[in-house]
mmCIF file of C-alpha atoms in Angstrom:
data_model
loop_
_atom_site.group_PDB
_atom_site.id
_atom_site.type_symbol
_atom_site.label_atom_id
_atom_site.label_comp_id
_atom_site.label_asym_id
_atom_site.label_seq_id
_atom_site.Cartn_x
_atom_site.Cartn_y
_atom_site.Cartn_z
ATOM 1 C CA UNK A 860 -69.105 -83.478 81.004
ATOM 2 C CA UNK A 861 -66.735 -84.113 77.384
ATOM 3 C CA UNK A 862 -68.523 -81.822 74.479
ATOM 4 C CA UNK A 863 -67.355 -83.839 71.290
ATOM 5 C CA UNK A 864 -68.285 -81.634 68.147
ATOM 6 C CA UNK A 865 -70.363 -83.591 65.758
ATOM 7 C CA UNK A 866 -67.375 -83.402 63.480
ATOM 8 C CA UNK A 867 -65.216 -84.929 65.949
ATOM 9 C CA UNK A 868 -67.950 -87.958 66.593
ATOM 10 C CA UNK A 869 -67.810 -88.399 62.900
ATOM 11 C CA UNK A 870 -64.133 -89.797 62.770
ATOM 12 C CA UNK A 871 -62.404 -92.839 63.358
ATOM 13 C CA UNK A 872 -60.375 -91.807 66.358
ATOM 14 C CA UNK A 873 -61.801 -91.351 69.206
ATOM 15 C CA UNK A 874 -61.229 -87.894 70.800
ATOM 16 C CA UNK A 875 -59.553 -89.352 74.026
ATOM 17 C CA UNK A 876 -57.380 -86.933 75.006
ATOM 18 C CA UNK A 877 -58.251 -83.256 75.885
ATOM 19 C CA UNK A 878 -57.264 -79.933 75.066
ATOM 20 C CA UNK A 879 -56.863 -76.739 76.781
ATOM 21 C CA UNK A 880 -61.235 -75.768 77.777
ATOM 22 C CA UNK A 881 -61.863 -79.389 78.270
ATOM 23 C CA UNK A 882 -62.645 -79.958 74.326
ATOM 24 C CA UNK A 883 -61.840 -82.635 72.518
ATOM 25 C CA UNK A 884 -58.129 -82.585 70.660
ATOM 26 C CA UNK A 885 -59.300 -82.340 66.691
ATOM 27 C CA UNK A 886 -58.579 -84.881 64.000
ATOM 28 C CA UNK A 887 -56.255 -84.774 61.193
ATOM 29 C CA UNK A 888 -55.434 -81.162 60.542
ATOM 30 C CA UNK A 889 -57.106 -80.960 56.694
ATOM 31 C CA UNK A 890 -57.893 -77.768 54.625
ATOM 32 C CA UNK A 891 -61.438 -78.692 55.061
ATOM 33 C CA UNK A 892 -61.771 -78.542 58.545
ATOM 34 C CA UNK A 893 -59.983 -75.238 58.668
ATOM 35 C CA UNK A 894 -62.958 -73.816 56.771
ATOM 36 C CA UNK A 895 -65.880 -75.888 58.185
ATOM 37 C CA UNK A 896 -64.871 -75.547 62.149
ATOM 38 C CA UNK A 897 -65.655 -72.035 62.701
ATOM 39 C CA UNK A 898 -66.570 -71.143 66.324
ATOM 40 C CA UNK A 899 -67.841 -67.674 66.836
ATOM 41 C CA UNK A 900 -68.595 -68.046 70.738
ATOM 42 C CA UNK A 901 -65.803 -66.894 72.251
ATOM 43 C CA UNK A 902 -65.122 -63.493 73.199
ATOM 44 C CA UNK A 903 -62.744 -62.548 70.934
ATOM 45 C CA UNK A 904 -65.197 -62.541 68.066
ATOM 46 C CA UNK A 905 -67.524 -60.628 70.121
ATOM 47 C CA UNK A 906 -64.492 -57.911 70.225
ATOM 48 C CA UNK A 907 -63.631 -58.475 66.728
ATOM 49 C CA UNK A 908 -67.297 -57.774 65.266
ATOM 50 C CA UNK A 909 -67.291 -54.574 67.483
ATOM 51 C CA UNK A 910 -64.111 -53.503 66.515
ATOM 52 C CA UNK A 911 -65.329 -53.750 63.009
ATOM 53 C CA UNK A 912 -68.677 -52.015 64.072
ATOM 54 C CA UNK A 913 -67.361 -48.902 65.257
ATOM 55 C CA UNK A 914 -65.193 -48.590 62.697
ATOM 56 C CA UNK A 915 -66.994 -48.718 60.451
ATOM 57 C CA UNK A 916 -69.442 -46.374 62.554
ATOM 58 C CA UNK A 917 -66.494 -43.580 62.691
ATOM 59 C CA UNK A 918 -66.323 -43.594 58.691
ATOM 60 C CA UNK A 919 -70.060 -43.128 58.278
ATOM 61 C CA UNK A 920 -70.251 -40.369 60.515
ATOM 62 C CA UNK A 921 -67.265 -38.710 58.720
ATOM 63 C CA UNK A 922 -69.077 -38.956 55.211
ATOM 64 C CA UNK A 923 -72.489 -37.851 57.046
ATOM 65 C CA UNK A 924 -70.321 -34.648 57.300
ATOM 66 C CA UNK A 925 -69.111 -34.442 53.820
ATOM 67 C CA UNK A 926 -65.917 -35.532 55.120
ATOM 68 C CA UNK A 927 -63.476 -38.045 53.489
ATOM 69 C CA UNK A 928 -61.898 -41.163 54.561
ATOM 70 C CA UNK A 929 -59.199 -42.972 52.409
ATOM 71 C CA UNK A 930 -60.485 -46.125 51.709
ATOM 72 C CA UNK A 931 -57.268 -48.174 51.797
ATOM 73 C CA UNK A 932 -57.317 -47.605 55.645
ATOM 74 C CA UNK A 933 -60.897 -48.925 55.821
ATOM 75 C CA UNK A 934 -59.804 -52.169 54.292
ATOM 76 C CA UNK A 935 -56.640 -52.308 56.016
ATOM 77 C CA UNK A 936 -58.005 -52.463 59.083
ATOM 78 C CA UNK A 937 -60.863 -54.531 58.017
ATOM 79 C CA UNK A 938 -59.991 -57.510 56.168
ATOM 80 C CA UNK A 939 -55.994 -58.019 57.043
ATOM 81 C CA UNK A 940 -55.914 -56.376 60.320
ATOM 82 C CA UNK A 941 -59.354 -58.153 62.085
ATOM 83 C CA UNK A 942 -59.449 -60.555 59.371
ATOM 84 C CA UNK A 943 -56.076 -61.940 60.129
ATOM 85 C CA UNK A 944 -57.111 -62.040 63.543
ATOM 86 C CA UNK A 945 -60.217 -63.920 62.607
ATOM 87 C CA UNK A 946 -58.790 -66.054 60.243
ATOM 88 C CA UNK A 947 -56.207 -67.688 63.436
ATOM 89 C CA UNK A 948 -58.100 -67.742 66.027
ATOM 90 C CA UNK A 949 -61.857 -68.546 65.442
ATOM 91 C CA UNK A 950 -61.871 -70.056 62.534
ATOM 92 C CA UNK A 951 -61.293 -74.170 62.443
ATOM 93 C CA UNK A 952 -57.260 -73.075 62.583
ATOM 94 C CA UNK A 953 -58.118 -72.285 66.118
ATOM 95 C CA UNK A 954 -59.666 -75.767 66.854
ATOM 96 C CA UNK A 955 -55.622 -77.011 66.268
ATOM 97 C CA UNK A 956 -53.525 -74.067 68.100
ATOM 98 C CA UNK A 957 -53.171 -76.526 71.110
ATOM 99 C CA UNK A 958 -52.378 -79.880 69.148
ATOM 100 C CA UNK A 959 -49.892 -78.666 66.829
ATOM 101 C CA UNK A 960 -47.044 -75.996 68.048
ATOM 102 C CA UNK A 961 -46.724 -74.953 64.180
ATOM 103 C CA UNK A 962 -50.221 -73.694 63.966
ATOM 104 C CA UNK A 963 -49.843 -71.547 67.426
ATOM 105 C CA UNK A 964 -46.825 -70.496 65.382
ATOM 106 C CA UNK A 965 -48.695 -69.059 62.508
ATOM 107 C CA UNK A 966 -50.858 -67.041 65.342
ATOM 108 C CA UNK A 967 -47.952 -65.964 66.680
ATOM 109 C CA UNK A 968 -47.189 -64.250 63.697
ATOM 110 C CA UNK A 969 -50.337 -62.941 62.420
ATOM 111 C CA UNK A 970 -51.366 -61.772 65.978
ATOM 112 C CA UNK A 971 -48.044 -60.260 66.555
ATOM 113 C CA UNK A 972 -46.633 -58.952 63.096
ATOM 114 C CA UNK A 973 -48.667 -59.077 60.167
ATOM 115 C CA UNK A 974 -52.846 -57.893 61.796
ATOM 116 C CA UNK A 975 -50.749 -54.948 64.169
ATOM 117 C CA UNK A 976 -49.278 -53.378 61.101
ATOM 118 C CA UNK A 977 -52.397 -53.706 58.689
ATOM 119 C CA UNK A 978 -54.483 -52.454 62.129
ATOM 120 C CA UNK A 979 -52.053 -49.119 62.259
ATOM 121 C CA UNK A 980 -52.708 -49.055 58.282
ATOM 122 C CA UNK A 981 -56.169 -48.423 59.146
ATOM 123 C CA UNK A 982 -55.392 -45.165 61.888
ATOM 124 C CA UNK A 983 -58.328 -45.723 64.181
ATOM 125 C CA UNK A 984 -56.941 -43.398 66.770
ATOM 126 C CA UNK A 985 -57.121 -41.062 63.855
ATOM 127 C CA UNK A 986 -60.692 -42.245 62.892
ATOM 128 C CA UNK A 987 -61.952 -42.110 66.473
ATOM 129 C CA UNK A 988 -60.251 -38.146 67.443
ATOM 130 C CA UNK A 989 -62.432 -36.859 64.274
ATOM 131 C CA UNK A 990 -65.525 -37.939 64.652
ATOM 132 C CA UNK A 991 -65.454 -38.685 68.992
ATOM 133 C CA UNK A 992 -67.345 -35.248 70.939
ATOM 134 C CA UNK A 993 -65.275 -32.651 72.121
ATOM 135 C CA UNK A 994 -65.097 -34.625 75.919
ATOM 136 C CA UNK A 995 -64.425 -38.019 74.862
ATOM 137 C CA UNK A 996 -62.189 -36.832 72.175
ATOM 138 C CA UNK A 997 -60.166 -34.761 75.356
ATOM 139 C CA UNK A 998 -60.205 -37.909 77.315
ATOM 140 C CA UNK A 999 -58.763 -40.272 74.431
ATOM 141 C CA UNK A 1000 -56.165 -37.796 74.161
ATOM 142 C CA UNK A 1001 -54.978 -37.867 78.030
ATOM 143 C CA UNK A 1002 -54.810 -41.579 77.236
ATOM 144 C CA UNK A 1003 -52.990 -41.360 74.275
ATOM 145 C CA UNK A 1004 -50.448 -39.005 75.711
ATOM 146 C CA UNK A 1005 -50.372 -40.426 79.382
ATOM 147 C CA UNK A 1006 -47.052 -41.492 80.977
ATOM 148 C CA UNK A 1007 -47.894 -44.886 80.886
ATOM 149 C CA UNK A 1008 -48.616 -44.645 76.875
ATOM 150 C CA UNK A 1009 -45.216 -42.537 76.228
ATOM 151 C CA UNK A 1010 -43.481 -45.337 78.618
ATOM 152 C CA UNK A 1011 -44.806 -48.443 76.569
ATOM 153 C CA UNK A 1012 -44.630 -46.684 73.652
ATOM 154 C CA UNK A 1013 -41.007 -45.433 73.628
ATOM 155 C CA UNK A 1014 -39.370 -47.601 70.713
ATOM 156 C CA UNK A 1015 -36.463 -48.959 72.907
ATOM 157 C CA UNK A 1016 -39.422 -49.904 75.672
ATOM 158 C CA UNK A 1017 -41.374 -51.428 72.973
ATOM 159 C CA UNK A 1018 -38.929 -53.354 71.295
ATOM 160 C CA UNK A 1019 -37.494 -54.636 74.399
ATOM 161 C CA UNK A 1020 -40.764 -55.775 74.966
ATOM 162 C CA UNK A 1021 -41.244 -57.559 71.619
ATOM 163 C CA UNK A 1022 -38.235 -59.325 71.594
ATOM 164 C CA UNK A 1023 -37.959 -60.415 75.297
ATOM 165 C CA UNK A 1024 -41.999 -62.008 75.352
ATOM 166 C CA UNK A 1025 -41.069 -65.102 72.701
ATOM 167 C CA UNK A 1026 -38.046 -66.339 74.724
ATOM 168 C CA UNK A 1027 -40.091 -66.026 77.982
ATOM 169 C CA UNK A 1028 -42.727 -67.813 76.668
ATOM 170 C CA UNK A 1029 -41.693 -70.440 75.017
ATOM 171 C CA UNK A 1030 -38.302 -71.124 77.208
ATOM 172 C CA UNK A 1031 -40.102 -71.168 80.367
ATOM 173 C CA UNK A 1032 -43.218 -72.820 82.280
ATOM 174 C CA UNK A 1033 -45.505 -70.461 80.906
ATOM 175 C CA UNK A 1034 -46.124 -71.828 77.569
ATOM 176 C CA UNK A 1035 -47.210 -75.113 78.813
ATOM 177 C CA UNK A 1036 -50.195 -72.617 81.152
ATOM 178 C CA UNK A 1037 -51.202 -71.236 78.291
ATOM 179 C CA UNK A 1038 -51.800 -75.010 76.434
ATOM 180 C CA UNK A 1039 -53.555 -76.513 79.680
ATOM 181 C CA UNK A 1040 -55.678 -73.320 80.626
ATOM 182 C CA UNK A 1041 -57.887 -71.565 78.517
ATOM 183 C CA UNK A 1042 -57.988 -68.373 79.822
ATOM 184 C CA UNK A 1043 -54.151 -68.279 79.985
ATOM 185 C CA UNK A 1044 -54.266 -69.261 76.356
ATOM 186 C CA UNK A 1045 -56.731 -66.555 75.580
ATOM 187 C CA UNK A 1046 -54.527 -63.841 77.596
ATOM 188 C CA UNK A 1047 -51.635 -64.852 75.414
ATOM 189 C CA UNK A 1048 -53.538 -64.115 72.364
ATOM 190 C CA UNK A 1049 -54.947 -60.373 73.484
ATOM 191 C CA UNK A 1050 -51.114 -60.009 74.724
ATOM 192 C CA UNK A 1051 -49.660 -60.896 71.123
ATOM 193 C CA UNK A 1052 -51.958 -58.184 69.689
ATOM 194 C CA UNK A 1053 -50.979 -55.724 72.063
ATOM 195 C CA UNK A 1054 -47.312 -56.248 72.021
ATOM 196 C CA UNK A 1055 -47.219 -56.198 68.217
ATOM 197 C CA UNK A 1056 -49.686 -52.689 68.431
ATOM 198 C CA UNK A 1057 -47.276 -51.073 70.519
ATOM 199 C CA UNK A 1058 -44.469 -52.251 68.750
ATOM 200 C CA UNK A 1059 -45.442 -51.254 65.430
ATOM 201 C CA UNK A 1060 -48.002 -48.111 65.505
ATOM 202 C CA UNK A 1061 -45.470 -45.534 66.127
ATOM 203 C CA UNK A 1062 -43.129 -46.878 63.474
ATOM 204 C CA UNK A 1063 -45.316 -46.651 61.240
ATOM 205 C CA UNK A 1064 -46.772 -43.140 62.267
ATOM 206 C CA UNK A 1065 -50.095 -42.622 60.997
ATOM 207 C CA UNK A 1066 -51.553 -41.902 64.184
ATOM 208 C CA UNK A 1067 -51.022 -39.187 66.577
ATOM 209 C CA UNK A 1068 -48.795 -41.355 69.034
ATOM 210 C CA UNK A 1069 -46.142 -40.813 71.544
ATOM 211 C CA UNK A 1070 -42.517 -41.600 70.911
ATOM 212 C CA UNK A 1071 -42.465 -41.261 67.330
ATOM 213 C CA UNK A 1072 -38.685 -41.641 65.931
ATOM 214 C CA UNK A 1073 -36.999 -40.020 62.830
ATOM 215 C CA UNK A 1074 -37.432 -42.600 59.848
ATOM 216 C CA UNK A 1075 -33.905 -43.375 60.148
ATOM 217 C CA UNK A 1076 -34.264 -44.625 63.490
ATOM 218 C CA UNK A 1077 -37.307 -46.103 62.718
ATOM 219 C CA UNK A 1078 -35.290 -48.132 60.073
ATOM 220 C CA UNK A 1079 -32.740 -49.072 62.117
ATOM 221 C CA UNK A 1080 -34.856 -50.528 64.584
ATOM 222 C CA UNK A 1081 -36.738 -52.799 62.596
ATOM 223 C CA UNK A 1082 -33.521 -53.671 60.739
ATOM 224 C CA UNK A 1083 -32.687 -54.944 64.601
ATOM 225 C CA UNK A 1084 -35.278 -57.163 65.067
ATOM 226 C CA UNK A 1085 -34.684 -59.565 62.400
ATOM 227 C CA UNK A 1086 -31.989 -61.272 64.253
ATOM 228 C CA UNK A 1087 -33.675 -62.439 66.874
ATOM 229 C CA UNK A 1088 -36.601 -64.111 65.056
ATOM 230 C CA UNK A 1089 -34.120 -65.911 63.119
ATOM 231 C CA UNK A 1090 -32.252 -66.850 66.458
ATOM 232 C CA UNK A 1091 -35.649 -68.050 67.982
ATOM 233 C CA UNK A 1092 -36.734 -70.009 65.113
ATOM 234 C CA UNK A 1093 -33.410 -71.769 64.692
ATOM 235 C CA UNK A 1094 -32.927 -72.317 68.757
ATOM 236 C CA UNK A 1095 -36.844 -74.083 68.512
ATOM 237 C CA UNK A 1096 -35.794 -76.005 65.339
ATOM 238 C CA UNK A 1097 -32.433 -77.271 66.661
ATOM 239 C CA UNK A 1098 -33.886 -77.484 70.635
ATOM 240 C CA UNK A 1099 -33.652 -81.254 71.931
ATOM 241 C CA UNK A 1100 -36.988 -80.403 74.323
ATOM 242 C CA UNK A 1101 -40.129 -80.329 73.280
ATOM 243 C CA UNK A 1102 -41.846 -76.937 73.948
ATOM 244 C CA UNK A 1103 -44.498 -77.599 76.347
ATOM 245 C CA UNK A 1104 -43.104 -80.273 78.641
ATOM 246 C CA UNK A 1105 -45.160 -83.279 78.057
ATOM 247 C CA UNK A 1106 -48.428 -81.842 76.332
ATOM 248 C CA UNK A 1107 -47.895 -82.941 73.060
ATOM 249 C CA UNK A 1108 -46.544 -86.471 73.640
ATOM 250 C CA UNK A 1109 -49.819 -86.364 76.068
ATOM 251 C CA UNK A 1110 -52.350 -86.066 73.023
ATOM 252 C CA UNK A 1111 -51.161 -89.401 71.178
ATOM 253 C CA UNK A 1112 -52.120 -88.337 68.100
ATOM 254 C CA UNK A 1113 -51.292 -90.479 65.337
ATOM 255 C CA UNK A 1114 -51.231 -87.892 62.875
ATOM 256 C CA UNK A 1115 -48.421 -85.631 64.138
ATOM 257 C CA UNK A 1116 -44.952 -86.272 65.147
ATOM 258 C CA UNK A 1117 -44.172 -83.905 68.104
ATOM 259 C CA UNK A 1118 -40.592 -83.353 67.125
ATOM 260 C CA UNK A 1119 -40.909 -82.671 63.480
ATOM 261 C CA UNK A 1120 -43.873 -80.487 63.907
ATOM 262 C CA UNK A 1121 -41.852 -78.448 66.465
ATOM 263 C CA UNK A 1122 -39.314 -78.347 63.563
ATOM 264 C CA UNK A 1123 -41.609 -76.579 60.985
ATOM 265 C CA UNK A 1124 -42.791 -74.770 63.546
ATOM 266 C CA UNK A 1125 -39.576 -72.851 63.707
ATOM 267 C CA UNK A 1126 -39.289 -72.867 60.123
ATOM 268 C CA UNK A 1127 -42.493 -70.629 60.653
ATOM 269 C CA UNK A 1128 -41.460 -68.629 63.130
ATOM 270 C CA UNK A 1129 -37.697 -67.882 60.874
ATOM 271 C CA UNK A 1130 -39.018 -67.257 57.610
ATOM 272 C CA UNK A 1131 -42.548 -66.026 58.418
ATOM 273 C CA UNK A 1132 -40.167 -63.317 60.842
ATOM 274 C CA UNK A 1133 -37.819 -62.359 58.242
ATOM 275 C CA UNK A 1134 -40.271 -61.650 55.785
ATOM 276 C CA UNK A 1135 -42.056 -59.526 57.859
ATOM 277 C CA UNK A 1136 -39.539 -57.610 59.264
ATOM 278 C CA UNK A 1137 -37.943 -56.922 55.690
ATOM 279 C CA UNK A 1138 -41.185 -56.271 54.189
ATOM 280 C CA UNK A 1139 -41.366 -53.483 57.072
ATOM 281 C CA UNK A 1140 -38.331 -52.185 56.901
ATOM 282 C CA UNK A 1141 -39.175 -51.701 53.304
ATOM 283 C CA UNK A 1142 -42.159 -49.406 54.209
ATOM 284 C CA UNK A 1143 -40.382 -47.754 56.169
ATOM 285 C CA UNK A 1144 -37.809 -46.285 53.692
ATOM 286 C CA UNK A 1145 -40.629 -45.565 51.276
ATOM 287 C CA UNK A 1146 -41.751 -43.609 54.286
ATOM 288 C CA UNK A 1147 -38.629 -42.068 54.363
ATOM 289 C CA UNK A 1148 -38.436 -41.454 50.639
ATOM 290 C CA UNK A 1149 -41.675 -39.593 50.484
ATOM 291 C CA UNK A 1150 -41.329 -37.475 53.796
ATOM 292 C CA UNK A 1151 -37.800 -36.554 52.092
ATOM 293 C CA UNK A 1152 -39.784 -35.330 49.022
ATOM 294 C CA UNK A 1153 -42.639 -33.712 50.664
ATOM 295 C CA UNK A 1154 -39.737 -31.574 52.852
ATOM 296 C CA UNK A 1155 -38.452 -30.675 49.825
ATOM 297 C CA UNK A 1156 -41.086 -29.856 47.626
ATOM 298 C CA UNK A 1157 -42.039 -27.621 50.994
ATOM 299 C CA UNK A 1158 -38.818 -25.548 51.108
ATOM 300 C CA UNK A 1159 -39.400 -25.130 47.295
ATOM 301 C CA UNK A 1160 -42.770 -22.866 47.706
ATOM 302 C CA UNK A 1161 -40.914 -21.434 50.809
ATOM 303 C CA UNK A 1162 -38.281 -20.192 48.638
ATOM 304 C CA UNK A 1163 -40.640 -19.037 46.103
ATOM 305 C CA UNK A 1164 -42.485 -17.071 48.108
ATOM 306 C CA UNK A 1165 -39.431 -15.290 49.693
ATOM 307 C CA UNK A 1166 -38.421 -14.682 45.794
ATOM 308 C CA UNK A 1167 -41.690 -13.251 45.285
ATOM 309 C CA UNK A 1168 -41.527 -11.010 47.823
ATOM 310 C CA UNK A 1169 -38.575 -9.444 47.712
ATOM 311 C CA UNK A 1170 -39.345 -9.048 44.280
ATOM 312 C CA UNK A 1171 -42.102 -7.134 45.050
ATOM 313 C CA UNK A 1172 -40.042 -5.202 47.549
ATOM 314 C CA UNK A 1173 -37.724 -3.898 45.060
ATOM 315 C CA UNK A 1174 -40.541 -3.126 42.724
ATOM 316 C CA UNK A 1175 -42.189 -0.621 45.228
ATOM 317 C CA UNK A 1176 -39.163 0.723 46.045
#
């Protein structure tokens, strides 16, 4: 049985075609729609509002305590890092991530790059081994520390991983799955998040993770990663095959041009990539900068106090 959303009805083209779930494909992608064709019945949002929950949760149980909680990290992980998620994937943006390849782009990048780093911003590993009991707080920290975490964890691993998963994805079968299954399309998303989590948590360091690098290192990684976005958005702008086999050309929509949205769409995937991956690298070296200082500052009151005391020595003696 076709569910047509009254929205849909409402237009002048009917919804012939279908999408991945059996819905019907949208109508002309407009700001409007974006905002009006929210859909909070899948179970992403169900994981999103409990993410939020127990976060949330953790910080009132630290104040309950007298304890403090910076609240940067609260809205980091609130509002950019499940908010971004939100904002691609079930709000009325979703409702187009199967009819136009430069929208699943713009997931791509906030589920992969921009909600992972404001979601490590926000240190709920942190948040959770402060205010967990003593057992569950033990068995977070097996997980944490497991071989399986330090494998997936361990920067080269990880950014093999992240830079390996576009290519196979979009240069293979796979990517046409993920547009005519829903659950395949669904995995992808959860597997965007996860890569980008393990990619970019221990880089950035806030929470007690395996495989932390030096900052150096740290820089020098991310500074590697910015080729190949820019080689992966150029190779989809310049490719002379449409991503997806014969999906899009499928959906006859008279409102989009296959080719030239697959062209923006690695415009997206180029410049959305590079700014990223700058604006991290950036981070980083203010990392670096203010570790640097905080060592130093350190070994200042070391010194200090060895001055003091043999000071003191040679005024008793």
């Amino acid at each position: 049985m076709l569910h047509v959303d009254p929205i849909f009805a409402a237009t002048s083209v009917a919804p012939a075609t279908l999408a991945a779930g059996g819905e019907a494909v949208p109508p002309p992608f407009t700001v409007a729609r974006v905002l009006t064709e929210t859909r909070l019945d899948s179970w992403l949002a169900l994981g999103l509002v409990l993410a939020a929950g127990l976060y949330l949760y953790g910080v009132y149980r630290l104040r309950l305590r007298g304890d403090r909680w910076p609240v940067v990290r609260t809205v980091c992980f609130l509002f950019p890092g499940l908010g971004g998620i939100a904002v691609v994937t079930v709000s009325g943006l979703g409702a187009y991530d199967t009819a136009l390849l430069s929208v699943h782009m713009i997931q791509h990048m906030v589920l992969s790059m921009i909600a992972p780093i404001f979601l490590a911003l926000g240190a709920p590993v942190t948040l959770a081994l402060r205010t967990l009991p003593v057992r569950p707080r033990k068995r977070l920290l097996a997980i944490v520390h497991s071989r399986i975490a330090r494998v997936y964890s361990f920067p080269l691993v990880a950014f093999a991983i992240f830079v390996v998963n576009p290519f196979a994805l979009y240069f293979t079968g796979l990517y046409e799955i993920t547009l005519r299954h829903e659950w395949a399309h669904e995995l992808v998303h959860a597997h965007f998040i996860m890569t980008g989590c393990v990619f970019f948590w221990p880089l950035l360091g806030l929470d007690p993770l395996p495989g932390r690098w030096p900052y150096p290192a740290r820089a020098l990684l991310m500074l590697l990663s910015v080729p190949f976005h820019t080689v992966l958005g150029l190779t989809i702008m310049q490719s002379t095959t449409l991503l997806g086999g014969d999906w899009y050309p499928s959906l006859h929509l008279n409102w989009s041009d296959p080719w030239n949205d697959q062209v923006v769409a690695g415009g997206v995937l180029w410049a959305g990539g590079e700014f990223v991956s700058v604006t991290m690298l950036a981070v980083l070296v203010v990392q670096w900068i203010k570790q640097s200082e905080r060592e130093a500052r350190r070994l200042d009151r070391e010194l200090d106090r060895q001055e003091a005391r043999q000071r003191a020595a040679e005024a008793s003696a």
